[in-house]
């Protein structure tokens, strides 16, 4: 690892199961045992009902493009070789307002549209950590 | 007393030049700006007993007190998320302190070498730590680092929901540049900008262009706050803090990746209380100071503070409506973060005071009420100032 990679995620108390599942190419998030809602990012209490009990529940990995940006100005050493790249906010099919930031990969910037269906894939960071990214379907 | 409304006044303003490389330390800048503000009020450092700062400011109040000769520091506080949330929050904290007798006179300030990077890292650049924790661990592995990149996500969503176009964002940039060109202290003085210039500027993070982004600046800016009755005998006409508020909510956990589908925001939280507490209507505001970090967020702030409805911002900012002297509601009349200097909004506070003293270069005729906001998309703050005219 060097400055030629974007930072790797540091697993912490409360987030380690998420990153461990990613390494098995599974997308999971916390689902509240009381109200059944998913939440993102990881949090100790449900952000909808404040209940403390949750399961790490699997997601289909399917969603839609909520918004995106095409980054052309490099602000990190690793970005110099990467620009242009697409950062996307995906709204996951399981729940309205369940949105995560990721990259949209293997696509032309001009081909991206609002609400376009996407599906998760996993890319391996130089650190060895697998990261969920998305492709247009 | 059930709010801070009209309990306190801004009685002194001071700032350094704004530059790309100040050539001196951040503490030197802080002392120059604060010293100028105290002198402007007709006070001496011995009259000051409180200092409020932005959390991101590197200058420690006790060092400032030592350097300036402030003998007794009875109150020192920081406003969180400052950064952009700081310029009004520091003043709100100062107003509360003097209103409740915890201090007699408080200085609120911002000083940094943000452009030269000599003391403060440039905000437009990413750090180079190999790993990311907290919220950054969900963003930076994907190359999402800078505020501009995050704002681009919500800007595109705004365009989608409301038909906003890049040229509407450009109207805001051009307005601020127009005002900067009448302000010799502005970094962009002498560099006119047209809407065509804005549209031709390169993409940073589409749809954000270079000219949608604020400057990066070295400098210092400060104001002095005291209780309204004490302010009566000082050098300048009184500028009352008619109301001030701080706002945040659970939606801010996404950092600057704004939840565009939430009907509430940090700005709506403030607006709900601020105008009522101040007893002032939107239509009473004569001059507008909206924190201008990125043009799309200026539009969203105008909407969420209630100057128009969501989606109407594109019309509100167009046709020169925000431009002095002919616009209905001139905005950021010294050039703002976008074109005067990026003092994290404190330069807008200073210009608002000039307007209400009647001494601004782009003076709004008979200005009585100014609205001043701190940076939105993060927990923020806003206030209404008024004079006695």
Coordinates of C-alpha atoms in Angstrom, one line a residue, chain A residues 28-136:
Chain A
X28 CA -24.8 -6.9 4.8
X29 CA -26.2 -4.1 6.9
X30 CA -27.7 -3.8 10.4
X31 CA -31.4 -4.5 10.5
X32 CA -33.3 -3.5 13.6
X33 CA -34.8 -6.4 15.6
X34 CA -37.7 -4.1 16.7
X35 CA -38.8 -2.1 13.6
X36 CA -37.1 -4.2 10.9
X37 CA -35.5 -1.3 9.2
X38 CA -32.0 -1.3 7.7
X39 CA -29.6 1.5 8.6
X40 CA -26.5 2.9 7.0
X41 CA -23.9 3.8 8.2
X42 CA -23.4 1.3 11.1
X43 CA -24.7 2.7 14.4
X44 CA -25.2 1.1 17.8
X45 CA -28.9 2.1 18.0
X46 CA -31.6 2.1 15.4
X47 CA -31.7 5.5 13.8
X48 CA -35.5 5.1 13.3
X49 CA -36.6 3.7 16.7
X50 CA -33.5 3.8 18.9
X51 CA -33.8 0.0 19.6
X52 CA -30.4 -1.6 20.4
X53 CA -30.9 -5.1 19.0
X54 CA -30.0 -5.8 15.4
X55 CA -28.9 -8.5 13.0
X56 CA -26.3 -8.2 10.2
X57 CA -28.8 -9.0 7.5
X58 CA -28.0 -9.7 3.8
X59 CA -29.0 -7.4 1.0
X60 CA -29.8 -8.3 -2.5
X61 CA -27.0 -6.0 -3.8
X62 CA -29.5 -4.4 -6.2
X63 CA -30.4 -0.8 -6.2
X64 CA -30.8 2.4 -8.3
X65 CA -28.7 5.4 -9.0
X66 CA -29.7 8.2 -6.6
X67 CA -27.1 10.7 -7.7
X68 CA -23.5 10.7 -8.9
X69 CA -20.5 12.9 -9.7
X70 CA -17.7 12.4 -12.2
X71 CA -14.5 13.4 -10.5
X72 CA -12.0 15.0 -13.0
X73 CA -9.8 17.0 -10.6
X74 CA -7.5 14.9 -8.5
X75 CA -7.2 15.9 -4.9
X76 CA -5.3 12.7 -3.7
X77 CA -2.1 11.3 -5.1
X78 CA -3.9 8.0 -6.1
X79 CA -6.6 10.0 -8.0
X80 CA -4.1 11.2 -10.6
X81 CA -4.1 7.9 -12.4
X82 CA -7.8 7.3 -11.7
X83 CA -9.5 10.4 -13.0
X84 CA -12.1 10.5 -14.4
X85 CA -13.9 8.2 -11.9
X86 CA -17.5 8.1 -10.8
X87 CA -18.7 8.3 -7.2
X88 CA -22.3 7.2 -6.9
X89 CA -24.9 7.3 -4.3
X90 CA -27.0 4.1 -4.6
X91 CA -30.5 3.7 -3.2
X92 CA -30.8 0.0 -2.3
X93 CA -33.9 -1.9 -3.4
X94 CA -34.6 -3.0 0.2
X95 CA -35.6 0.3 1.5
X96 CA -36.4 3.9 0.4
X97 CA -33.7 6.2 1.9
X98 CA -31.2 3.3 2.4
X99 CA -28.4 4.9 0.4
X100 CA -24.7 4.2 0.3
X101 CA -21.7 5.9 -1.4
X102 CA -19.6 3.7 -3.8
X103 CA -18.0 3.8 -7.2
X104 CA -19.9 3.0 -10.4
X105 CA -17.3 1.0 -12.4
X106 CA -17.0 -0.1 -16.0
X107 CA -19.3 2.5 -17.4
X108 CA -19.1 5.6 -19.6
X109 CA -20.1 8.8 -17.7
X110 CA -22.5 9.7 -20.4
X111 CA -24.4 6.4 -19.9
X112 CA -25.4 7.1 -16.3
X113 CA -29.0 8.1 -15.6
X114 CA -31.1 8.8 -12.5
X115 CA -32.8 5.6 -11.2
X116 CA -30.7 3.4 -13.5
X117 CA -30.6 -0.1 -12.0
X118 CA -27.3 -1.2 -10.6
X119 CA -25.9 -4.3 -9.0
X120 CA -23.1 -4.8 -6.5
X121 CA -19.7 -6.3 -7.3
X122 CA -16.6 -6.5 -5.2
X123 CA -13.2 -5.0 -6.0
X124 CA -10.0 -5.8 -4.0
X125 CA -8.2 -2.8 -2.5
X126 CA -4.4 -2.9 -2.5
X127 CA -4.7 -3.6 1.3
X128 CA -6.5 -6.9 0.5
X129 CA -9.9 -5.5 1.8
X130 CA -12.7 -6.1 -0.6
X131 CA -14.9 -3.1 -1.4
X132 CA -18.5 -3.2 -2.7
X133 CA -18.8 -1.2 -5.9
X134 CA -21.6 -1.1 -8.4
X135 CA -22.2 -1.8 -12.1
X136 CA -25.1 -0.7 -14.3

